[in-house]
Amino acid sequence: AGNPIWLHEYSEPQPDLMLVPRLRKLSRQVRAEDVFLLVEASDTSLAFDRKRKLKAYAEAGVREYWIVNLKKDIVEVFREPKGGKYVIELRFAPGEQLSPLAFEDVIVPVADIIPPR
């Protein structure tokens, strides 16, 4: 598990992967505005990651959230939080590739995230 992200006083979820700027010393907890990308690998936690975590991350203003859906072997991408929801929702399957918004020159094949069965 990764380090927690501070969303508000009563919420500090621990995403599986969190991409944040490299800082020499972080004098406070990581906050939503620091995060370039959050990633959750989801199998048994899929419903929770799609509902409660998705809503919490959108409300906090996390720019981009990926769910690695291990049940359907796809990557679900959520971008542009507005009004407690993500405006953009995308799905990527094996054979496709995607890039984080913060690093559009970094191309990630879905097959590198979800190995073939």
PDB file of C-alpha atoms in Angstrom:
ATOM      1  CA  ALA A   1       0.000   0.000   0.000  1.00  0.00           C
ATOM      2  CA  GLY A   2       1.093   3.557  -0.610  1.00  0.00           C
ATOM      3  CA  ASN A   3       1.184   6.571   1.643  1.00  0.00           C
ATOM      4  CA  PRO A   4      -2.114   8.202   2.604  1.00  0.00           C
ATOM      5  CA  ILE A   5      -3.496  11.266   0.863  1.00  0.00           C
ATOM      6  CA  TRP A   6      -5.138  13.918   3.044  1.00  0.00           C
ATOM      7  CA  LEU A   7      -8.599  14.681   1.648  1.00  0.00           C
ATOM      8  CA  HIS A   8     -10.128  16.255   4.728  1.00  0.00           C
ATOM      9  CA  GLU A   9     -10.007  15.920   8.490  1.00  0.00           C
ATOM     10  CA  TYR A  10     -11.737  12.533   8.543  1.00  0.00           C
ATOM     11  CA  SER A  11     -10.417  10.960   5.348  1.00  0.00           C
ATOM     12  CA  GLU A  12      -6.922   9.722   4.507  1.00  0.00           C
ATOM     13  CA  PRO A  13      -7.255   6.848   2.022  1.00  0.00           C
ATOM     14  CA  GLN A  14      -4.176   4.888   0.967  1.00  0.00           C
ATOM     15  CA  PRO A  15      -4.127   4.479  -2.823  1.00  0.00           C
ATOM     16  CA  ASP A  16      -2.099   1.678  -4.397  1.00  0.00           C
ATOM     17  CA  LEU A  17      -0.051   4.201  -6.381  1.00  0.00           C
ATOM     18  CA  MET A  18       0.210   7.964  -6.053  1.00  0.00           C
ATOM     19  CA  LEU A  19       2.215  10.156  -8.423  1.00  0.00           C
ATOM     20  CA  VAL A  20       3.285  13.389  -6.720  1.00  0.00           C
ATOM     21  CA  PRO A  21       6.018  15.975  -7.334  1.00  0.00           C
ATOM     22  CA  ARG A  22       9.406  15.083  -5.933  1.00  0.00           C
ATOM     23  CA  LEU A  23       9.933  17.186  -2.856  1.00  0.00           C
ATOM     24  CA  ARG A  24      13.008  17.238  -0.642  1.00  0.00           C
ATOM     25  CA  LYS A  25      11.037  17.452   2.558  1.00  0.00           C
ATOM     26  CA  LEU A  26       7.299  17.289   2.716  1.00  0.00           C
ATOM     27  CA  SER A  27       6.428  19.273   5.828  1.00  0.00           C
ATOM     28  CA  ARG A  28       2.787  18.203   5.665  1.00  0.00           C
ATOM     29  CA  GLN A  29       0.671  15.345   4.439  1.00  0.00           C
ATOM     30  CA  VAL A  30       0.151  14.883   0.710  1.00  0.00           C
ATOM     31  CA  ARG A  31      -2.999  16.732  -0.347  1.00  0.00           C
ATOM     32  CA  ALA A  32      -5.237  16.366  -3.387  1.00  0.00           C
ATOM     33  CA  GLU A  33      -3.737  19.417  -5.121  1.00  0.00           C
ATOM     34  CA  ASP A  34      -0.255  17.809  -4.905  1.00  0.00           C
ATOM     35  CA  VAL A  35      -1.282  14.664  -6.755  1.00  0.00           C
ATOM     36  CA  PHE A  36      -0.735  14.172 -10.486  1.00  0.00           C
ATOM     37  CA  LEU A  37      -2.344  10.719 -10.548  1.00  0.00           C
ATOM     38  CA  LEU A  38      -3.916   8.198  -8.154  1.00  0.00           C
ATOM     39  CA  VAL A  39      -4.180   4.528  -9.087  1.00  0.00           C
ATOM     40  CA  GLU A  40      -6.163   1.748  -7.424  1.00  0.00           C
ATOM     41  CA  ALA A  41      -5.836  -1.899  -8.430  1.00  0.00           C
ATOM     42  CA  SER A  42      -9.350  -3.280  -7.980  1.00  0.00           C
ATOM     43  CA  ASP A  43     -10.753  -6.755  -7.789  1.00  0.00           C
ATOM     44  CA  THR A  44     -12.739  -7.357  -4.624  1.00  0.00           C
ATOM     45  CA  SER A  45     -12.639  -3.609  -3.840  1.00  0.00           C
ATOM     46  CA  LEU A  46     -14.044  -2.540  -7.235  1.00  0.00           C
ATOM     47  CA  ALA A  47     -17.441  -1.303  -5.998  1.00  0.00           C
ATOM     48  CA  PHE A  48     -15.820   0.675  -3.165  1.00  0.00           C
ATOM     49  CA  ASP A  49     -13.160   2.181  -5.478  1.00  0.00           C
ATOM     50  CA  ARG A  50     -15.803   3.148  -8.063  1.00  0.00           C
ATOM     51  CA  LYS A  51     -18.216   4.708  -5.615  1.00  0.00           C
ATOM     52  CA  ARG A  52     -16.842   6.012  -2.326  1.00  0.00           C
ATOM     53  CA  LYS A  53     -13.224   6.573  -3.357  1.00  0.00           C
ATOM     54  CA  LEU A  54     -14.197   7.997  -6.759  1.00  0.00           C
ATOM     55  CA  LYS A  55     -16.551  10.486  -5.112  1.00  0.00           C
ATOM     56  CA  ALA A  56     -14.050  11.392  -2.378  1.00  0.00           C
ATOM     57  CA  TYR A  57     -11.231  11.958  -4.879  1.00  0.00           C
ATOM     58  CA  ALA A  58     -13.470  14.040  -7.179  1.00  0.00           C
ATOM     59  CA  GLU A  59     -14.761  16.155  -4.281  1.00  0.00           C
ATOM     60  CA  ALA A  60     -11.188  16.744  -3.089  1.00  0.00           C
ATOM     61  CA  GLY A  61     -10.090  17.802  -6.588  1.00  0.00           C
ATOM     62  CA  VAL A  62      -7.704  14.948  -7.458  1.00  0.00           C
ATOM     63  CA  ARG A  63      -6.892  15.685 -11.109  1.00  0.00           C
ATOM     64  CA  GLU A  64      -6.777  12.136 -12.391  1.00  0.00           C
ATOM     65  CA  TYR A  65      -7.793   8.763 -10.961  1.00  0.00           C
ATOM     66  CA  TRP A  66      -7.205   5.367 -12.585  1.00  0.00           C
ATOM     67  CA  ILE A  67      -8.908   2.145 -11.552  1.00  0.00           C
ATOM     68  CA  VAL A  68      -7.121  -0.965 -12.767  1.00  0.00           C
ATOM     69  CA  ASN A  69     -10.203  -3.160 -13.114  1.00  0.00           C
ATOM     70  CA  LEU A  70      -8.865  -6.694 -12.665  1.00  0.00           C
ATOM     71  CA  LYS A  71     -12.331  -8.217 -13.134  1.00  0.00           C
ATOM     72  CA  LYS A  72     -12.703  -6.927 -16.713  1.00  0.00           C
ATOM     73  CA  ASP A  73      -8.992  -6.390 -17.503  1.00  0.00           C
ATOM     74  CA  ILE A  74      -9.421  -2.703 -18.334  1.00  0.00           C
ATOM     75  CA  VAL A  75      -8.114   0.578 -16.958  1.00  0.00           C
ATOM     76  CA  GLU A  76     -10.865   3.044 -16.064  1.00  0.00           C
ATOM     77  CA  VAL A  77      -9.665   6.653 -16.230  1.00  0.00           C
ATOM     78  CA  PHE A  78     -11.392   9.573 -14.514  1.00  0.00           C
ATOM     79  CA  ARG A  79     -10.351  13.185 -15.204  1.00  0.00           C
ATOM     80  CA  GLU A  80     -11.436  16.798 -14.624  1.00  0.00           C
ATOM     81  CA  PRO A  81     -13.154  16.865 -11.236  1.00  0.00           C
ATOM     82  CA  LYS A  82     -16.035  19.350 -11.107  1.00  0.00           C
ATOM     83  CA  GLY A  83     -18.835  19.576  -8.589  1.00  0.00           C
ATOM     84  CA  GLY A  84     -17.850  16.357  -6.828  1.00  0.00           C
ATOM     85  CA  LYS A  85     -17.804  14.295 -10.037  1.00  0.00           C
ATOM     86  CA  TYR A  86     -15.378  13.558 -12.836  1.00  0.00           C
ATOM     87  CA  VAL A  87     -16.351  15.138 -16.160  1.00  0.00           C
ATOM     88  CA  ILE A  88     -14.284  12.717 -18.270  1.00  0.00           C
ATOM     89  CA  GLU A  89     -14.520   8.925 -17.960  1.00  0.00           C
ATOM     90  CA  LEU A  90     -12.498   6.705 -20.306  1.00  0.00           C
ATOM     91  CA  ARG A  91     -11.880   2.951 -20.620  1.00  0.00           C
ATOM     92  CA  PHE A  92      -8.710   1.369 -21.989  1.00  0.00           C
ATOM     93  CA  ALA A  93      -8.370  -2.327 -22.861  1.00  0.00           C
ATOM     94  CA  PRO A  94      -5.322  -4.529 -23.522  1.00  0.00           C
ATOM     95  CA  GLY A  95      -3.858  -3.600 -26.899  1.00  0.00           C
ATOM     96  CA  GLU A  96      -4.485   0.084 -26.172  1.00  0.00           C
ATOM     97  CA  GLN A  97      -2.230   2.616 -24.480  1.00  0.00           C
ATOM     98  CA  LEU A  98      -2.786   5.627 -22.282  1.00  0.00           C
ATOM     99  CA  SER A  99      -0.899   8.560 -20.806  1.00  0.00           C
ATOM    100  CA  PRO A 100      -1.323  10.471 -17.555  1.00  0.00           C
ATOM    101  CA  LEU A 101      -2.536  14.033 -18.144  1.00  0.00           C
ATOM    102  CA  ALA A 102       0.445  15.448 -16.259  1.00  0.00           C
ATOM    103  CA  PHE A 103       2.886  13.485 -18.445  1.00  0.00           C
ATOM    104  CA  GLU A 104       1.295  13.157 -21.869  1.00  0.00           C
ATOM    105  CA  ASP A 105       4.643  12.149 -23.404  1.00  0.00           C
ATOM    106  CA  VAL A 106       4.718   9.023 -21.200  1.00  0.00           C
ATOM    107  CA  ILE A 107       2.880   6.263 -23.052  1.00  0.00           C
ATOM    108  CA  VAL A 108       1.745   3.288 -20.992  1.00  0.00           C
ATOM    109  CA  PRO A 109       0.509   0.138 -22.755  1.00  0.00           C
ATOM    110  CA  VAL A 110      -2.434  -1.371 -20.868  1.00  0.00           C
ATOM    111  CA  ALA A 111      -0.741  -4.764 -21.283  1.00  0.00           C
ATOM    112  CA  ASP A 112       2.108  -3.445 -19.084  1.00  0.00           C
ATOM    113  CA  ILE A 113      -0.407  -2.718 -16.318  1.00  0.00           C
ATOM    114  CA  ILE A 114      -2.637  -5.773 -16.726  1.00  0.00           C
ATOM    115  CA  PRO A 115      -0.685  -8.867 -17.757  1.00  0.00           C
ATOM    116  CA  PRO A 116      -2.415 -11.232 -20.179  1.00  0.00           C
ATOM    117  CA  ARG A 117      -4.164 -14.221 -18.602  1.00  0.00           C
TER     118      ARG A 117
END
